[in-house]
Structure formats: structure tokens, C-alpha cells
PDB file of C-alpha atoms in Angstrom:
ATOM      1  CA  UNK A  10      99.869  99.569  59.391  1.00 52.00           C
ATOM      2  CA  UNK A  11      99.445  97.721  56.091  1.00 58.00           C
ATOM      3  CA  UNK A  12     101.080  94.625  57.563  1.00 64.00           C
ATOM      4  CA  UNK A  13      99.092  94.905  60.778  1.00 59.00           C
ATOM      5  CA  UNK A  14      95.806  95.249  58.907  1.00 60.00           C
ATOM      6  CA  UNK A  15      96.551  92.010  57.116  1.00 58.00           C
ATOM      7  CA  UNK A  16      96.371  90.198  60.446  1.00 56.00           C
ATOM      8  CA  UNK A  17      92.661  90.815  60.842  1.00 53.00           C
ATOM      9  CA  UNK A  18      91.475  87.567  59.353  1.00 59.00           C
ATOM     10  CA  UNK A  19      90.384  84.897  61.811  1.00 62.00           C
ATOM     11  CA  UNK A  20      93.144  82.352  61.226  1.00 66.00           C
ATOM     12  CA  UNK A  21      95.913  84.811  62.054  1.00 71.00           C
ATOM     13  CA  UNK A  22      94.126  85.919  65.223  1.00 72.00           C
ATOM     14  CA  UNK A  23      93.726  82.292  66.278  1.00 72.00           C
ATOM     15  CA  UNK A  24      97.450  81.650  65.840  1.00 75.00           C
ATOM     16  CA  UNK A  25      98.313  84.663  67.985  1.00 76.00           C
ATOM     17  CA  UNK A  26      95.911  83.725  70.789  1.00 76.00           C
ATOM     18  CA  UNK A  27      96.999  80.078  70.929  1.00 77.00           C
ATOM     19  CA  UNK A  28      99.906  81.220  73.077  1.00 73.00           C
ATOM     20  CA  UNK A  29      98.297  82.203  76.380  1.00 76.00           C
ATOM     21  CA  UNK A  30     101.222  84.325  77.569  1.00 85.00           C
ATOM     22  CA  UNK A  31     103.977  86.095  75.668  1.00 87.00           C
ATOM     23  CA  UNK A  32     107.264  86.716  77.464  1.00 86.00           C
ATOM     24  CA  UNK A  33     110.096  89.082  76.551  1.00 81.00           C
ATOM     25  CA  UNK A  34     111.622  86.250  74.523  1.00 80.00           C
ATOM     26  CA  UNK A  35     108.525  85.004  72.678  1.00 86.00           C
ATOM     27  CA  UNK A  36     107.160  88.502  72.071  1.00 86.00           C
ATOM     28  CA  UNK A  37     109.814  88.998  69.397  1.00 88.00           C
ATOM     29  CA  UNK A  38     108.410  85.985  67.539  1.00 86.00           C
ATOM     30  CA  UNK A  39     104.932  87.516  67.788  1.00 83.00           C
ATOM     31  CA  UNK A  40     106.153  90.777  66.266  1.00 85.00           C
ATOM     32  CA  UNK A  41     107.852  88.861  63.467  1.00 86.00           C
ATOM     33  CA  UNK A  42     104.540  87.175  62.718  1.00 82.00           C
ATOM     34  CA  UNK A  43     102.424  90.328  62.954  1.00 78.00           C
ATOM     35  CA  UNK A  44     104.760  92.599  60.969  1.00 82.00           C
ATOM     36  CA  UNK A  45     107.487  90.554  59.235  1.00 87.00           C
ATOM     37  CA  UNK A  46     108.681  93.284  56.868  1.00 89.00           C
ATOM     38  CA  UNK A  47     108.886  95.901  59.610  1.00 90.00           C
ATOM     39  CA  UNK A  48     110.756  93.518  61.917  1.00 91.00           C
ATOM     40  CA  UNK A  49     113.145  92.558  59.142  1.00 92.00           C
ATOM     41  CA  UNK A  50     114.107  96.212  58.786  1.00 94.00           C
ATOM     42  CA  UNK A  51     114.297  96.696  62.564  1.00 94.00           C
ATOM     43  CA  UNK A  52     116.449  93.629  63.163  1.00 93.00           C
ATOM     44  CA  UNK A  53     118.961  94.732  60.564  1.00 94.00           C
ATOM     45  CA  UNK A  54     119.789  97.614  62.931  1.00 95.00           C
ATOM     46  CA  UNK A  55     118.948  96.315  66.425  1.00 95.00           C
ATOM     47  CA  UNK A  56     119.283  93.005  68.255  1.00 93.00           C
ATOM     48  CA  UNK A  57     117.388  91.798  71.343  1.00 89.00           C
ATOM     49  CA  UNK A  58     119.158  88.560  72.234  1.00 91.00           C
ATOM     50  CA  UNK A  59     121.462  87.218  74.952  1.00 93.00           C
ATOM     51  CA  UNK A  60     124.984  86.386  73.823  1.00 95.00           C
ATOM     52  CA  UNK A  61     126.319  82.875  74.395  1.00 93.00           C
ATOM     53  CA  UNK A  62     129.844  83.771  73.330  1.00 95.00           C
ATOM     54  CA  UNK A  63     130.791  87.436  73.392  1.00 95.00           C
ATOM     55  CA  UNK A  64     134.042  86.615  71.584  1.00 93.00           C
ATOM     56  CA  UNK A  65     132.078  85.680  68.469  1.00 95.00           C
ATOM     57  CA  UNK A  66     133.139  88.087  65.662  1.00 95.00           C
ATOM     58  CA  UNK A  67     129.495  88.674  64.738  1.00 95.00           C
ATOM     59  CA  UNK A  68     129.105  90.893  67.820  1.00 95.00           C
ATOM     60  CA  UNK A  69     131.351  93.511  66.228  1.00 93.00           C
ATOM     61  CA  UNK A  70     128.377  94.474  64.047  1.00 95.00           C
ATOM     62  CA  UNK A  71     126.774  97.751  65.105  1.00 95.00           C
ATOM     63  CA  UNK A  72     123.307  96.227  65.484  1.00 96.00           C
ATOM     64  CA  UNK A  73     124.455  94.572  68.737  1.00 96.00           C
ATOM     65  CA  UNK A  74     125.964  97.677  70.308  1.00 94.00           C
ATOM     66  CA  UNK A  75     122.696  98.961  71.793  1.00 94.00           C
ATOM     67  CA  UNK A  76     122.099  95.700  73.673  1.00 96.00           C
ATOM     68  CA  UNK A  77     124.222  95.398  76.865  1.00 96.00           C
ATOM     69  CA  UNK A  78     123.553  91.639  76.923  1.00 96.00           C
ATOM     70  CA  UNK A  79     125.386  91.215  73.620  1.00 97.00           C
ATOM     71  CA  UNK A  80     128.216  93.700  74.135  1.00 95.00           C
ATOM     72  CA  UNK A  81     131.286  93.812  76.383  1.00 96.00           C
ATOM     73  CA  UNK A  82     132.276  96.994  78.140  1.00 96.00           C
ATOM     74  CA  UNK A  83     135.668  98.420  77.080  1.00 95.00           C
ATOM     75  CA  UNK A  84     138.909  97.493  78.803  1.00 96.00           C
ATOM     76  CA  UNK A  85     138.864 100.550  81.064  1.00 97.00           C
ATOM     77  CA  UNK A  86     139.243  99.462  84.707  1.00 96.00           C
ATOM     78  CA  UNK A  87     139.562 103.057  85.953  1.00 96.00           C
ATOM     79  CA  UNK A  88     136.259 104.123  84.401  1.00 97.00           C
ATOM     80  CA  UNK A  89     133.026 104.265  86.419  1.00 98.00           C
ATOM     81  CA  UNK A  90     129.434 103.803  85.274  1.00 98.00           C
ATOM     82  CA  UNK A  91     126.395 105.356  86.934  1.00 98.00           C
ATOM     83  CA  UNK A  92     122.827 104.129  86.383  1.00 98.00           C
ATOM     84  CA  UNK A  93     120.716 107.150  87.293  1.00 98.00           C
ATOM     85  CA  UNK A  94     116.923 106.913  87.093  1.00 98.00           C
ATOM     86  CA  UNK A  95     113.699 107.729  88.869  1.00 98.00           C
ATOM     87  CA  UNK A  96     111.584 105.355  90.952  1.00 98.00           C
ATOM     88  CA  UNK A  97     108.354 105.432  92.892  1.00 97.00           C
ATOM     89  CA  UNK A  98     105.853 105.787  90.026  1.00 97.00           C
ATOM     90  CA  UNK A  99     103.542 102.953  88.857  1.00 96.00           C
ATOM     91  CA  UNK A 100     104.917 101.917  85.459  1.00 97.00           C
ATOM     92  CA  UNK A 101     103.333  99.681  82.831  1.00 96.00           C
ATOM     93  CA  UNK A 102     105.058  96.302  82.526  1.00 93.00           C
ATOM     94  CA  UNK A 103     102.658  93.930  80.731  1.00 92.00           C
ATOM     95  CA  UNK A 104      99.090  93.658  79.490  1.00 93.00           C
ATOM     96  CA  UNK A 105      96.064  91.372  79.345  1.00 92.00           C
ATOM     97  CA  UNK A 106      94.511  91.246  75.869  1.00 88.00           C
ATOM     98  CA  UNK A 107      91.255  90.019  74.449  1.00 86.00           C
ATOM     99  CA  UNK A 108      89.923  89.620  70.905  1.00 80.00           C
ATOM    100  CA  UNK A 109      88.174  92.734  69.625  1.00 77.00           C
ATOM    101  CA  UNK A 110      84.493  92.513  68.647  1.00 74.00           C
ATOM    102  CA  UNK A 111      84.245  91.610  64.973  1.00 66.00           C
ATOM    103  CA  UNK A 112      81.925  94.512  64.186  1.00 61.00           C
ATOM    104  CA  UNK A 113      84.305  97.268  65.275  1.00 56.00           C
ATOM    105  CA  UNK A 114      88.014  98.100  65.175  1.00 53.00           C
ATOM    106  CA  UNK A 115      88.403  95.830  62.168  1.00 60.00           C
ATOM    107  CA  UNK A 116      92.081  96.579  61.722  1.00 61.00           C
ATOM    108  CA  UNK A 117      92.844  96.006  65.429  1.00 69.00           C
ATOM    109  CA  UNK A 118      92.107  92.327  66.194  1.00 73.00           C
ATOM    110  CA  UNK A 119      93.210  92.499  69.850  1.00 78.00           C
ATOM    111  CA  UNK A 120      92.618  95.082  72.559  1.00 85.00           C
ATOM    112  CA  UNK A 121      93.544  95.496  76.211  1.00 91.00           C
ATOM    113  CA  UNK A 122      90.990  93.800  78.450  1.00 92.00           C
ATOM    114  CA  UNK A 123      90.122  96.691  80.763  1.00 93.00           C
ATOM    115  CA  UNK A 124      87.888  94.389  82.842  1.00 93.00           C
ATOM    116  CA  UNK A 125      90.931  92.452  84.093  1.00 92.00           C
ATOM    117  CA  UNK A 126      91.660  93.565  87.642  1.00 91.00           C
ATOM    118  CA  UNK A 127      93.528  92.066  90.558  1.00 84.00           C
ATOM    119  CA  UNK A 128      92.851  92.257  94.265  1.00 75.00           C
ATOM    120  CA  UNK A 129      93.333  95.434  96.279  1.00 68.00           C
ATOM    121  CA  UNK A 130      97.040  94.659  96.744  1.00 71.00           C
ATOM    122  CA  UNK A 131      97.609  93.361  93.211  1.00 79.00           C
ATOM    123  CA  UNK A 132      99.567  95.171  90.516  1.00 91.00           C
ATOM    124  CA  UNK A 133      96.948  94.398  87.836  1.00 93.00           C
ATOM    125  CA  UNK A 134      94.521  97.219  87.081  1.00 92.00           C
ATOM    126  CA  UNK A 135      92.367  97.742  84.001  1.00 93.00           C
ATOM    127  CA  UNK A 136      94.198  95.059  82.030  1.00 94.00           C
ATOM    128  CA  UNK A 137      97.632  96.514  82.783  1.00 95.00           C
ATOM    129  CA  UNK A 138     100.274  95.151  85.148  1.00 94.00           C
ATOM    130  CA  UNK A 139     102.149  97.920  86.961  1.00 95.00           C
ATOM    131  CA  UNK A 140     105.551  97.808  88.646  1.00 96.00           C
ATOM    132  CA  UNK A 141     107.901 100.328  90.215  1.00 97.00           C
ATOM    133  CA  UNK A 142     109.628 102.638  87.753  1.00 97.00           C
ATOM    134  CA  UNK A 143     109.783 106.144  86.324  1.00 97.00           C
ATOM    135  CA  UNK A 144     106.386 105.963  84.582  1.00 96.00           C
ATOM    136  CA  UNK A 145     108.028 104.852  81.312  1.00 97.00           C
ATOM    137  CA  UNK A 146     110.832 102.413  82.209  1.00 97.00           C
ATOM    138  CA  UNK A 147     110.468  99.662  84.853  1.00 97.00           C
ATOM    139  CA  UNK A 148     113.129  99.541  87.577  1.00 97.00           C
ATOM    140  CA  UNK A 149     114.467  96.181  86.410  1.00 96.00           C
ATOM    141  CA  UNK A 150     115.167  97.578  82.936  1.00 96.00           C
ATOM    142  CA  UNK A 151     116.831 100.733  84.249  1.00 97.00           C
ATOM    143  CA  UNK A 152     118.989  99.194  86.962  1.00 98.00           C
ATOM    144  CA  UNK A 153     119.734  95.523  86.258  1.00 98.00           C
ATOM    145  CA  UNK A 154     123.067  95.960  84.495  1.00 98.00           C
ATOM    146  CA  UNK A 155     124.518  98.182  87.229  1.00 98.00           C
ATOM    147  CA  UNK A 156     123.034  95.976  89.947  1.00 98.00           C
ATOM    148  CA  UNK A 157     124.230  92.643  88.563  1.00 97.00           C
ATOM    149  CA  UNK A 158     125.060  92.383  84.852  1.00 97.00           C
ATOM    150  CA  UNK A 159     128.087  94.703  85.074  1.00 98.00           C
ATOM    151  CA  UNK A 160     128.769  94.548  88.825  1.00 97.00           C
ATOM    152  CA  UNK A 161     132.252  93.254  89.519  1.00 96.00           C
ATOM    153  CA  UNK A 162     134.110  91.296  86.856  1.00 97.00           C
ATOM    154  CA  UNK A 163     131.583  89.590  84.600  1.00 97.00           C
ATOM    155  CA  UNK A 164     131.719  88.477  80.985  1.00 97.00           C
ATOM    156  CA  UNK A 165     129.938  91.733  80.117  1.00 98.00           C
ATOM    157  CA  UNK A 166     132.426  93.739  82.195  1.00 98.00           C
ATOM    158  CA  UNK A 167     135.756  91.865  81.928  1.00 97.00           C
ATOM    159  CA  UNK A 168     137.911  94.687  83.348  1.00 97.00           C
ATOM    160  CA  UNK A 169     135.693  95.193  86.400  1.00 97.00           C
ATOM    161  CA  UNK A 170     134.559  98.763  85.741  1.00 98.00           C
ATOM    162  CA  UNK A 171     132.905 100.041  88.928  1.00 98.00           C
ATOM    163  CA  UNK A 172     129.137 100.527  88.667  1.00 98.00           C
ATOM    164  CA  UNK A 173     126.862 102.589  90.888  1.00 98.00           C
ATOM    165  CA  UNK A 174     123.089 102.867  91.142  1.00 98.00           C
ATOM    166  CA  UNK A 175     121.729 106.338  91.818  1.00 98.00           C
ATOM    167  CA  UNK A 176     117.955 106.258  92.231  1.00 98.00           C
ATOM    168  CA  UNK A 177     115.769 109.328  92.685  1.00 98.00           C
ATOM    169  CA  UNK A 178     112.579 108.787  94.655  1.00 98.00           C
ATOM    170  CA  UNK A 179     109.733 110.583  92.915  1.00 97.00           C
ATOM    171  CA  UNK A 180     108.091 113.454  94.753  1.00 95.00           C
ATOM    172  CA  UNK A 181     105.444 115.417  92.857  1.00 90.00           C
ATOM    173  CA  UNK A 182     105.595 119.230  92.976  1.00 85.00           C
ATOM    174  CA  UNK A 183     103.836 120.787  95.936  1.00 83.00           C
ATOM    175  CA  UNK A 184     103.092 124.094  94.237  1.00 81.00           C
ATOM    176  CA  UNK A 185     102.757 125.602  90.768  1.00 79.00           C
ATOM    177  CA  UNK A 186     105.988 127.525  91.382  1.00 76.00           C
ATOM    178  CA  UNK A 187     107.950 124.267  91.130  1.00 75.00           C
ATOM    179  CA  UNK A 188     106.857 123.679  87.543  1.00 75.00           C
ATOM    180  CA  UNK A 189     107.402 120.008  86.795  1.00 82.00           C
ATOM    181  CA  UNK A 190     109.032 119.455  90.174  1.00 86.00           C
ATOM    182  CA  UNK A 191     112.560 119.734  91.527  1.00 92.00           C
ATOM    183  CA  UNK A 192     112.334 116.231  93.011  1.00 95.00           C
ATOM    184  CA  UNK A 193     110.511 114.506  90.178  1.00 95.00           C
ATOM    185  CA  UNK A 194     111.507 110.979  89.233  1.00 96.00           C
ATOM    186  CA  UNK A 195     109.388 110.939  86.071  1.00 96.00           C
ATOM    187  CA  UNK A 196     111.073 109.814  82.865  1.00 96.00           C
ATOM    188  CA  UNK A 197     111.451 113.301  81.341  1.00 95.00           C
ATOM    189  CA  UNK A 198     110.830 115.608  84.297  1.00 94.00           C
ATOM    190  CA  UNK A 199     113.793 114.066  86.123  1.00 96.00           C
ATOM    191  CA  UNK A 200     115.992 116.358  84.039  1.00 94.00           C
ATOM    192  CA  UNK A 201     114.888 119.102  86.426  1.00 93.00           C
ATOM    193  CA  UNK A 202     115.592 117.022  89.547  1.00 95.00           C
ATOM    194  CA  UNK A 203     118.060 118.950  91.719  1.00 95.00           C
ATOM    195  CA  UNK A 204     119.635 115.772  93.160  1.00 97.00           C
ATOM    196  CA  UNK A 205     120.269 114.363  89.676  1.00 98.00           C
ATOM    197  CA  UNK A 206     121.739 117.642  88.474  1.00 97.00           C
ATOM    198  CA  UNK A 207     124.017 117.765  91.523  1.00 97.00           C
ATOM    199  CA  UNK A 208     125.229 114.198  90.897  1.00 98.00           C
ATOM    200  CA  UNK A 209     125.920 114.930  87.218  1.00 98.00           C
ATOM    201  CA  UNK A 210     127.854 118.115  88.046  1.00 98.00           C
ATOM    202  CA  UNK A 211     129.925 116.399  90.731  1.00 98.00           C
ATOM    203  CA  UNK A 212     130.811 113.468  88.452  1.00 97.00           C
ATOM    204  CA  UNK A 213     131.661 115.858  85.605  1.00 97.00           C
ATOM    205  CA  UNK A 214     133.921 117.739  88.015  1.00 97.00           C
ATOM    206  CA  UNK A 215     135.816 114.554  88.855  1.00 96.00           C
ATOM    207  CA  UNK A 216     133.995 113.073  91.866  1.00 97.00           C
ATOM    208  CA  UNK A 217     134.099 109.278  92.132  1.00 97.00           C
ATOM    209  CA  UNK A 218     131.238 106.994  92.995  1.00 97.00           C
ATOM    210  CA  UNK A 219     132.701 106.560  96.462  1.00 97.00           C
ATOM    211  CA  UNK A 220     132.690 110.314  96.971  1.00 97.00           C
ATOM    212  CA  UNK A 221     128.998 110.288  96.010  1.00 97.00           C
ATOM    213  CA  UNK A 222     128.504 107.745  98.852  1.00 96.00           C
ATOM    214  CA  UNK A 223     128.155 104.810  96.467  1.00 97.00           C
ATOM    215  CA  UNK A 224     124.772 103.341  95.653  1.00 98.00           C
ATOM    216  CA  UNK A 225     121.543 105.122  96.547  1.00 98.00           C
ATOM    217  CA  UNK A 226     118.720 102.605  96.254  1.00 98.00           C
ATOM    218  CA  UNK A 227     115.050 103.034  97.141  1.00 98.00           C
ATOM    219  CA  UNK A 228     113.581 100.209  95.042  1.00 97.00           C
ATOM    220  CA  UNK A 229     113.918  96.442  95.185  1.00 97.00           C
ATOM    221  CA  UNK A 230     116.352  96.358  92.247  1.00 98.00           C
ATOM    222  CA  UNK A 231     118.993  94.359  94.137  1.00 97.00           C
ATOM    223  CA  UNK A 232     116.532  91.639  95.145  1.00 97.00           C
ATOM    224  CA  UNK A 233     114.953  91.563  91.668  1.00 96.00           C
ATOM    225  CA  UNK A 234     118.353  91.270  90.002  1.00 97.00           C
ATOM    226  CA  UNK A 235     119.278  88.267  92.122  1.00 96.00           C
ATOM    227  CA  UNK A 236     116.216  86.460  90.783  1.00 95.00           C
ATOM    228  CA  UNK A 237     117.405  86.880  87.186  1.00 94.00           C
ATOM    229  CA  UNK A 238     119.498  83.850  86.321  1.00 93.00           C
ATOM    230  CA  UNK A 239     121.820  84.527  83.398  1.00 92.00           C
ATOM    231  CA  UNK A 240     125.402  83.507  82.766  1.00 93.00           C
ATOM    232  CA  UNK A 241     127.768  86.149  84.147  1.00 93.00           C
TER     233      UNK A 241
END
């Protein structure tokens, strides 16, 4: 908060707003500018890049292990990977910001522009862009690696470990007796989803992805993944 508060002066705000749109790549630069000390600590433990050469010895450092785009899967061709997640709930993806009034929220120079709305069929509402997901994680983040990044033999999956997508279409509870819902696809409530529990138990008991009938896809993850052009 101390670093963030230091951004309140006009020159810093101007530098931030000169870039009309921040992407997943340039957002990291914004965070480094807004909170350099915090980001320095964070980046000593986590990385958010895309590896050019996975054979580079630097990728043996633990800070890369949490990023599937900078880490190779193990040489385990008989292993299987399942990407299991909920879909069917509007999920925040990006935001429209505006400069805060100078007479209020002094330590918060930018705020979501709640007046920004799209058309009736648009995904923009109240300054927030929504996409399909589990209310916390967008579909493309949850399913891309199983849909494309790891599918078949790729540089991220050199031994060709089989990957399967298991999506759970969200259905809200119909009565109070269901609690959070036995068919919920929400980020946390999915732990009570009967279909997910069944899949986990079957896999733990030795069932293969083929025996689970392979992929179960309700979203547009396959089409979205094809639009992402990265070296595989």
C-alpha cells in the first residue's frame, strides 16, 4: 500500500494512462511501475513468461515451476493429465478504468469505469468484460494447456502424455436441501459436484481417460485454443 500510495501524484498517473490498453504481457510492466519493490519480491519466486528454449538451465530454478509455459512435463508417456473445471458462469476477464476524482480516493488514482457498457449481446457490463468460466478462472486459463499446449507431443510435453478436458456445466441448486449444489461449476463449490467426485474416484481407482469417455467439453475452449499462436 505504501508503494501504491506513492503513485497518486499526477505525473505517475499520466504515465500509466498513456497506454490505452494493457495486455497480459504489458500488465506485468505496469505492476513493476506501480509497485516495484513488491514485484521484485514476487518475481524472485514466480515467473510469468513464455520460454524460448526450455533446455536453458535457468528453467531448473523453482520460480519457473508454477508456469506451464516455462516448464516441460516429465518423461512419463504412460501418465495421464486431466484438466477438470467448471464452466457456464460469467467470469471477469478484463476491466475499463478511468482516473479517480482528485477530491476523493486520494490513494487510488484509477477506478473501474462502471458507466462503460456494451450492447445487449456484448460481454462488457459496468466496466467489466465477462467471459465463460467458473466465476473466478476464465475457460482459456483453465483449459488451454490440456486443449493445445500439452496435447500430443509438444515442446512442453515431449513424451506425449495424454491430456483430457473434463468440464462441468454449472447448474445452480434448485432447493435449500442441496446446499451449495451437487452440480455446481463454481470455483469452490465444484468440490461438491457429484460428477467431479465420480471422475476423481474413478481415476484414483485406475480408470483411464478413455474409460471416462475422453474429453467432455461444453465451452469453446478448443476453438479459443486454436486462436492462440505460440510455438509448440
